[in-house]
PDB file of C-alpha atoms in Angstrom:
ATOM      1  CA  MET A   1      24.524  32.184  -9.167  1.00  0.00           C
ATOM      2  CA  ILE A   2      22.213  30.922  -6.436  1.00  0.00           C
ATOM      3  CA  GLY A   3      23.517  32.381  -3.171  1.00  0.00           C
ATOM      4  CA  ARG A   4      20.660  31.588  -0.804  1.00  0.00           C
ATOM      5  CA  VAL A   5      17.455  29.567  -0.774  1.00  0.00           C
ATOM      6  CA  ALA A   6      14.559  29.891   1.661  1.00  0.00           C
ATOM      7  CA  GLY A   7      11.375  27.854   1.660  1.00  0.00           C
ATOM      8  CA  LEU A   8       9.763  24.664   2.957  1.00  0.00           C
ATOM      9  CA  ILE A   9      11.562  21.346   3.250  1.00  0.00           C
ATOM     10  CA  VAL A  10       9.639  18.808   1.173  1.00  0.00           C
ATOM     11  CA  HIS A  11      12.163  15.961   1.346  1.00  0.00           C
ATOM     12  CA  ARG A  12      15.093  14.898   3.516  1.00  0.00           C
ATOM     13  CA  GLY A  13      17.641  12.522   1.981  1.00  0.00           C
ATOM     14  CA  GLY A  14      20.769  10.989   3.418  1.00  0.00           C
ATOM     15  CA  ASP A  15      23.001  13.892   2.396  1.00  0.00           C
ATOM     16  CA  HIS A  16      20.582  16.448   0.963  1.00  0.00           C
ATOM     17  CA  VAL A  17      17.260  18.179   1.377  1.00  0.00           C
ATOM     18  CA  VAL A  18      14.786  19.453  -1.181  1.00  0.00           C
ATOM     19  CA  ILE A  19      13.598  22.969  -0.408  1.00  0.00           C
ATOM     20  CA  ASP A  20      10.482  24.193  -2.173  1.00  0.00           C
ATOM     21  CA  VAL A  21      10.806  27.852  -3.109  1.00  0.00           C
ATOM     22  CA  ARG A  22       7.524  29.075  -4.600  1.00  0.00           C
ATOM     23  CA  GLY A  23       6.895  25.826  -6.428  1.00  0.00           C
ATOM     24  CA  VAL A  24      10.497  25.109  -7.455  1.00  0.00           C
ATOM     25  CA  GLY A  25      12.302  22.367  -5.553  1.00  0.00           C
ATOM     26  CA  TYR A  26      16.018  22.925  -4.978  1.00  0.00           C
ATOM     27  CA  VAL A  27      18.181  19.915  -4.128  1.00  0.00           C
ATOM     28  CA  VAL A  28      20.696  21.186  -1.574  1.00  0.00           C
ATOM     29  CA  TYR A  29      23.531  19.023  -0.233  1.00  0.00           C
ATOM     30  CA  VAL A  30      24.342  19.627   3.423  1.00  0.00           C
ATOM     31  CA  SER A  31      26.689  18.284   6.084  1.00  0.00           C
ATOM     32  CA  ASP A  32      25.536  15.894   8.812  1.00  0.00           C
ATOM     33  CA  ARG A  33      25.777  18.729  11.322  1.00  0.00           C
ATOM     34  CA  THR A  34      23.558  21.001   9.229  1.00  0.00           C
ATOM     35  CA  MET A  35      21.118  18.194   8.493  1.00  0.00           C
ATOM     36  CA  ALA A  36      20.655  17.536  12.208  1.00  0.00           C
ATOM     37  CA  ALA A  37      19.824  21.193  12.812  1.00  0.00           C
ATOM     38  CA  LEU A  38      17.244  21.454  10.015  1.00  0.00           C
ATOM     39  CA  PRO A  39      13.526  21.007  10.745  1.00  0.00           C
ATOM     40  CA  ALA A  40      11.471  18.027   9.651  1.00  0.00           C
ATOM     41  CA  VAL A  41       9.627  17.823   6.332  1.00  0.00           C
ATOM     42  CA  GLY A  42       7.154  20.682   6.166  1.00  0.00           C
ATOM     43  CA  GLY A  43       9.335  23.036   8.200  1.00  0.00           C
ATOM     44  CA  ALA A  44      10.757  26.308   6.942  1.00  0.00           C
ATOM     45  CA  ALA A  45      14.488  26.539   6.267  1.00  0.00           C
ATOM     46  CA  ALA A  46      16.944  29.062   4.840  1.00  0.00           C
ATOM     47  CA  LEU A  47      20.462  28.185   3.731  1.00  0.00           C
ATOM     48  CA  TRP A  48      23.341  30.079   2.183  1.00  0.00           C
ATOM     49  CA  THR A  49      24.346  28.149  -0.909  1.00  0.00           C
ATOM     50  CA  GLU A  50      27.298  27.548  -3.186  1.00  0.00           C
ATOM     51  CA  LEU A  51      26.643  26.343  -6.741  1.00  0.00           C
ATOM     52  CA  LEU A  52      29.179  23.858  -8.068  1.00  0.00           C
ATOM     53  CA  VAL A  53      29.235  23.882 -11.874  1.00  0.00           C
ATOM     54  CA  ARG A  54      30.790  21.109 -13.946  1.00  0.00           C
ATOM     55  CA  GLU A  55      30.369  20.062 -17.542  1.00  0.00           C
ATOM     56  CA  ASP A  56      27.769  17.424 -16.713  1.00  0.00           C
ATOM     57  CA  LEU A  57      26.676  18.430 -13.228  1.00  0.00           C
ATOM     58  CA  LEU A  58      25.124  21.259 -11.242  1.00  0.00           C
ATOM     59  CA  GLN A  59      25.059  20.851  -7.451  1.00  0.00           C
ATOM     60  CA  LEU A  60      23.970  23.182  -4.673  1.00  0.00           C
ATOM     61  CA  PHE A  61      25.674  22.961  -1.286  1.00  0.00           C
ATOM     62  CA  GLY A  62      23.991  24.584   1.690  1.00  0.00           C
ATOM     63  CA  PHE A  63      25.335  26.198   4.852  1.00  0.00           C
ATOM     64  CA  PRO A  64      23.686  27.691   7.932  1.00  0.00           C
ATOM     65  CA  THR A  65      26.049  30.700   7.991  1.00  0.00           C
ATOM     66  CA  LEU A  66      28.097  32.726   5.556  1.00  0.00           C
ATOM     67  CA  LEU A  67      31.181  31.911   7.621  1.00  0.00           C
ATOM     68  CA  GLU A  68      30.735  28.185   7.035  1.00  0.00           C
ATOM     69  CA  LYS A  69      30.181  28.845   3.338  1.00  0.00           C
ATOM     70  CA  GLU A  70      33.498  30.717   3.195  1.00  0.00           C
ATOM     71  CA  TRP A  71      35.282  27.837   4.910  1.00  0.00           C
ATOM     72  CA  HIS A  72      33.833  25.434   2.344  1.00  0.00           C
ATOM     73  CA  ARG A  73      35.117  27.616  -0.501  1.00  0.00           C
ATOM     74  CA  LEU A  74      38.534  27.820   1.135  1.00  0.00           C
ATOM     75  CA  LEU A  75      38.726  24.042   1.592  1.00  0.00           C
ATOM     76  CA  LEU A  76      38.054  23.576  -2.112  1.00  0.00           C
ATOM     77  CA  THR A  77      41.336  25.362  -2.879  1.00  0.00           C
ATOM     78  CA  VAL A  78      43.251  22.485  -1.265  1.00  0.00           C
ATOM     79  CA  GLN A  79      44.463  19.876  -3.725  1.00  0.00           C
ATOM     80  CA  GLY A  80      42.587  16.618  -3.263  1.00  0.00           C
ATOM     81  CA  ILE A  81      39.589  18.169  -1.475  1.00  0.00           C
ATOM     82  CA  GLY A  82      36.295  17.998  -3.339  1.00  0.00           C
ATOM     83  CA  ALA A  83      32.994  19.602  -2.439  1.00  0.00           C
ATOM     84  CA  LYS A  84      31.690  16.610  -0.498  1.00  0.00           C
ATOM     85  CA  ALA A  85      34.974  16.060   1.339  1.00  0.00           C
ATOM     86  CA  ALA A  86      34.918  19.718   2.368  1.00  0.00           C
ATOM     87  CA  LEU A  87      31.343  19.238   3.540  1.00  0.00           C
ATOM     88  CA  ALA A  88      32.407  16.176   5.550  1.00  0.00           C
ATOM     89  CA  ILE A  89      35.142  18.165   7.293  1.00  0.00           C
ATOM     90  CA  LEU A  90      32.720  20.939   8.214  1.00  0.00           C
ATOM     91  CA  GLY A  91      30.139  18.383   9.320  1.00  0.00           C
ATOM     92  CA  THR A  92      32.660  16.814  11.696  1.00  0.00           C
ATOM     93  CA  LEU A  93      34.390  19.914  13.050  1.00  0.00           C
ATOM     94  CA  GLY A  94      32.115  22.843  12.329  1.00  0.00           C
ATOM     95  CA  ALA A  95      33.514  26.212  11.256  1.00  0.00           C
ATOM     96  CA  GLU A  96      34.872  26.947  14.725  1.00  0.00           C
ATOM     97  CA  GLY A  97      36.546  23.566  15.184  1.00  0.00           C
ATOM     98  CA  LEU A  98      38.130  23.722  11.753  1.00  0.00           C
ATOM     99  CA  ALA A  99      39.450  27.239  12.413  1.00  0.00           C
ATOM    100  CA  ARG A 100      40.980  26.159  15.697  1.00  0.00           C
ATOM    101  CA  ALA A 101      42.561  23.031  14.194  1.00  0.00           C
ATOM    102  CA  ILE A 102      44.156  24.928  11.308  1.00  0.00           C
ATOM    103  CA  ALA A 103      45.372  27.814  13.455  1.00  0.00           C
ATOM    104  CA  LEU A 104      47.008  25.377  15.882  1.00  0.00           C
ATOM    105  CA  GLY A 105      48.383  23.057  13.183  1.00  0.00           C
ATOM    106  CA  ASP A 106      46.299  20.167  14.550  1.00  0.00           C
ATOM    107  CA  TRP A 107      45.942  17.967  11.461  1.00  0.00           C
ATOM    108  CA  THR A 108      44.922  14.901  13.501  1.00  0.00           C
ATOM    109  CA  THR A 109      41.631  16.646  14.307  1.00  0.00           C
ATOM    110  CA  VAL A 110      41.012  17.288  10.611  1.00  0.00           C
ATOM    111  CA  LYS A 111      41.743  13.602   9.933  1.00  0.00           C
ATOM    112  CA  ALA A 112      38.711  12.671  12.050  1.00  0.00           C
ATOM    113  CA  ALA A 113      36.424  13.652   9.160  1.00  0.00           C
ATOM    114  CA  PRO A 114      35.117  10.671   7.125  1.00  0.00           C
ATOM    115  CA  GLY A 115      37.202   9.976   4.027  1.00  0.00           C
ATOM    116  CA  VAL A 116      40.047  12.301   5.006  1.00  0.00           C
ATOM    117  CA  GLY A 117      43.400  10.580   5.366  1.00  0.00           C
ATOM    118  CA  PRO A 118      46.511  11.866   7.119  1.00  0.00           C
ATOM    119  CA  LYS A 119      48.121  13.275   3.968  1.00  0.00           C
ATOM    120  CA  ILE A 120      45.027  15.264   3.019  1.00  0.00           C
ATOM    121  CA  ALA A 121      44.595  16.452   6.610  1.00  0.00           C
ATOM    122  CA  GLN A 122      48.178  17.689   6.743  1.00  0.00           C
ATOM    123  CA  ARG A 123      47.728  19.397   3.394  1.00  0.00           C
ATOM    124  CA  VAL A 124      44.626  21.210   4.680  1.00  0.00           C
ATOM    125  CA  VAL A 125      46.511  22.540   7.693  1.00  0.00           C
ATOM    126  CA  ASN A 126      49.673  23.452   5.804  1.00  0.00           C
ATOM    127  CA  GLU A 127      47.969  25.150   2.859  1.00  0.00           C
ATOM    128  CA  LEU A 128      45.338  27.035   4.839  1.00  0.00           C
ATOM    129  CA  LYS A 129      47.258  28.119   7.940  1.00  0.00           C
ATOM    130  CA  GLY A 130      48.086  31.460   6.340  1.00  0.00           C
ATOM    131  CA  LYS A 131      44.501  32.051   5.192  1.00  0.00           C
ATOM    132  CA  ALA A 132      42.609  30.830   8.268  1.00  0.00           C
ATOM    133  CA  PRO A 133      42.884  34.004  10.398  1.00  0.00           C
ATOM    134  CA  ALA A 134      41.378  36.141   7.631  1.00  0.00           C
ATOM    135  CA  VAL A 135      38.341  33.851   7.404  1.00  0.00           C
ATOM    136  CA  MET A 136      38.078  33.704  11.195  1.00  0.00           C
ATOM    137  CA  ALA A 137      37.970  37.481  11.240  1.00  0.00           C
ATOM    138  CA  LEU A 138      34.798  37.333   9.124  1.00  0.00           C
ATOM    139  CA  GLY A 139      33.062  35.815  12.120  1.00  0.00           C
ATOM    140  CA  ALA A 140      34.522  38.244  14.618  1.00  0.00           C
ATOM    141  CA  GLY A 141      31.334  40.280  14.876  1.00  0.00           C
ATOM    142  CA  PRO A 142      27.875  39.095  15.884  1.00  0.00           C
ATOM    143  CA  GLY A 143      26.470  36.169  13.940  1.00  0.00           C
ATOM    144  CA  PRO A 144      24.623  36.625  10.642  1.00  0.00           C
ATOM    145  CA  THR A 145      21.157  38.022  11.042  1.00  0.00           C
ATOM    146  CA  VAL A 146      18.120  38.307   8.810  1.00  0.00           C
ATOM    147  CA  ALA A 147      17.269  41.904   8.050  1.00  0.00           C
ATOM    148  CA  ALA A 148      13.995  43.031   9.558  1.00  0.00           C
ATOM    149  CA  PRO A 149      11.395  44.673   7.308  1.00  0.00           C
ATOM    150  CA  VAL A 150      11.896  48.407   6.936  1.00  0.00           C
ATOM    151  CA  THR A 151       9.103  50.450   8.505  1.00  0.00           C
ATOM    152  CA  ALA A 152       8.117  54.068   7.946  1.00  0.00           C
ATOM    153  CA  GLU A 153       9.605  54.920  11.313  1.00  0.00           C
ATOM    154  CA  ASP A 154      12.853  53.208  10.435  1.00  0.00           C
ATOM    155  CA  SER A 155      13.099  55.088   7.148  1.00  0.00           C
ATOM    156  CA  ALA A 156      12.965  58.522   8.760  1.00  0.00           C
ATOM    157  CA  VAL A 157      16.236  60.344   8.174  1.00  0.00           C
ATOM    158  CA  VAL A 158      17.987  61.444  11.347  1.00  0.00           C
ATOM    159  CA  ASP A 159      20.932  63.746  10.737  1.00  0.00           C
ATOM    160  CA  LEU A 160      23.377  62.676  13.409  1.00  0.00           C
ATOM    161  CA  PRO A 161      27.136  63.029  13.200  1.00  0.00           C
ATOM    162  CA  PRO A 162      28.869  59.687  12.643  1.00  0.00           C
ATOM    163  CA  PRO A 163      30.736  58.260  15.614  1.00  0.00           C
ATOM    164  CA  PRO A 164      34.501  58.509  15.410  1.00  0.00           C
ATOM    165  CA  PRO A 165      36.026  55.334  13.958  1.00  0.00           C
ATOM    166  CA  PRO A 166      38.044  53.223  16.379  1.00  0.00           C
ATOM    167  CA  SER A 167      41.773  53.225  15.971  1.00  0.00           C
ATOM    168  CA  PRO A 168      43.133  50.337  13.870  1.00  0.00           C
ATOM    169  CA  SER A 169      44.735  48.701  16.902  1.00  0.00           C
ATOM    170  CA  ALA A 170      41.585  48.966  19.015  1.00  0.00           C
ATOM    171  CA  ALA A 171      39.434  47.598  16.202  1.00  0.00           C
ATOM    172  CA  ALA A 172      41.797  44.676  15.617  1.00  0.00           C
ATOM    173  CA  THR A 173      41.854  43.850  19.333  1.00  0.00           C
ATOM    174  CA  ALA A 174      38.052  43.907  19.568  1.00  0.00           C
ATOM    175  CA  GLU A 175      37.652  41.760  16.463  1.00  0.00           C
ATOM    176  CA  ALA A 176      40.236  39.238  17.638  1.00  0.00           C
ATOM    177  CA  LEU A 177      38.555  38.965  21.042  1.00  0.00           C
ATOM    178  CA  SER A 178      35.164  38.439  19.429  1.00  0.00           C
ATOM    179  CA  ALA A 179      36.586  35.745  17.147  1.00  0.00           C
ATOM    180  CA  LEU A 180      38.023  33.827  20.123  1.00  0.00           C
ATOM    181  CA  LEU A 181      34.721  34.089  21.984  1.00  0.00           C
ATOM    182  CA  ASN A 182      32.979  32.659  18.921  1.00  0.00           C
ATOM    183  CA  LEU A 183      35.412  29.737  19.071  1.00  0.00           C
ATOM    184  CA  GLY A 184      34.219  28.947  22.588  1.00  0.00           C
ATOM    185  CA  TYR A 185      36.968  30.422  24.743  1.00  0.00           C
ATOM    186  CA  GLY A 186      35.979  32.116  27.988  1.00  0.00           C
ATOM    187  CA  GLN A 187      35.900  35.890  28.232  1.00  0.00           C
ATOM    188  CA  GLY A 188      38.757  36.045  30.735  1.00  0.00           C
ATOM    189  CA  GLU A 189      41.215  33.745  29.013  1.00  0.00           C
ATOM    190  CA  ALA A 190      40.426  35.163  25.574  1.00  0.00           C
ATOM    191  CA  ALA A 191      40.851  38.747  26.730  1.00  0.00           C
ATOM    192  CA  ALA A 192      44.142  37.935  28.461  1.00  0.00           C
ATOM    193  CA  ALA A 193      45.533  36.171  25.383  1.00  0.00           C
ATOM    194  CA  VAL A 194      44.508  38.967  23.019  1.00  0.00           C
ATOM    195  CA  ALA A 195      45.918  41.595  25.378  1.00  0.00           C
ATOM    196  CA  GLU A 196      49.249  39.780  25.601  1.00  0.00           C
ATOM    197  CA  ALA A 197      49.378  39.310  21.831  1.00  0.00           C
ATOM    198  CA  ALA A 198      48.530  42.973  21.255  1.00  0.00           C
ATOM    199  CA  GLY A 199      51.158  44.016  23.771  1.00  0.00           C
ATOM    200  CA  ARG A 200      53.818  42.118  21.860  1.00  0.00           C
ATOM    201  CA  ALA A 201      52.695  43.538  18.499  1.00  0.00           C
ATOM    202  CA  PRO A 202      50.678  46.746  19.010  1.00  0.00           C
ATOM    203  CA  GLU A 203      50.179  47.358  15.277  1.00  0.00           C
ATOM    204  CA  ALA A 204      49.200  43.777  14.404  1.00  0.00           C
ATOM    205  CA  ALA A 205      46.185  43.257  12.164  1.00  0.00           C
ATOM    206  CA  THR A 206      43.213  41.169  13.251  1.00  0.00           C
ATOM    207  CA  PRO A 207      44.340  37.886  11.595  1.00  0.00           C
ATOM    208  CA  ASP A 208      47.792  38.170  13.169  1.00  0.00           C
ATOM    209  CA  LEU A 209      46.314  38.852  16.614  1.00  0.00           C
ATOM    210  CA  ILE A 210      43.993  35.847  16.306  1.00  0.00           C
ATOM    211  CA  ARG A 211      46.862  33.579  15.332  1.00  0.00           C
ATOM    212  CA  ALA A 212      49.105  34.831  18.137  1.00  0.00           C
ATOM    213  CA  ALA A 213      46.351  34.579  20.752  1.00  0.00           C
ATOM    214  CA  LEU A 214      45.497  31.015  19.708  1.00  0.00           C
ATOM    215  CA  LYS A 215      49.135  30.024  20.121  1.00  0.00           C
ATOM    216  CA  LEU A 216      49.097  31.487  23.637  1.00  0.00           C
ATOM    217  CA  LEU A 217      45.911  29.565  24.443  1.00  0.00           C
ATOM    218  CA  ALA A 218      47.201  26.255  23.026  1.00  0.00           C
ATOM    219  CA  PRO A 219      47.847  23.543  25.628  1.00  0.00           C
ATOM    220  CA  LYS A 220      51.459  23.517  26.721  1.00  0.00           C
ATOM    221  CA  GLY A 221      53.558  20.401  26.679  1.00  0.00           C
TER     222      GLY A 221
END
């Protein structure tokens, strides 16, 4: 399994790039959104990848974040959605836009993706609405980072007592708030929605809090 490639872009196609990794060129298919964010030929790039294996075909699909990769995998579980259709949806909406559309049942937004008709869009929303909050929770913390090299100073062992773990309700509230902030909501409105949702269901898990808060933030009328 090829989970990530990092190297120099040696070619940019209409829907793919070729990334040279120590003399081996990997053809990686990407969405329009990802393509626009990648550097020109000669620039360095790193993408999380998903390898699609068929009897007569091997294809790599690339994503800027692990969260987007997880959304792509989830979209593939929907009947009628292939790898490139899933890529088109992510290229149109992004991970955050797709999460918001599914959580709010907004299939017309999903339909805006090229090649996605109303029936497929409705199927995406209906089949994934129960799974969306769990994937959204994956992005509740800070964005993915590249690990820095370990130095001698970093490797020194410091025997400190571990901090006490947060209570389940506090952790779920913090994760839900972070997820809403990642979706673009303001600090005030996100905090108010999460607080109200948590007040109604104090023992709710993170996915349930996210779903309830999004419903509170949805336009009325």
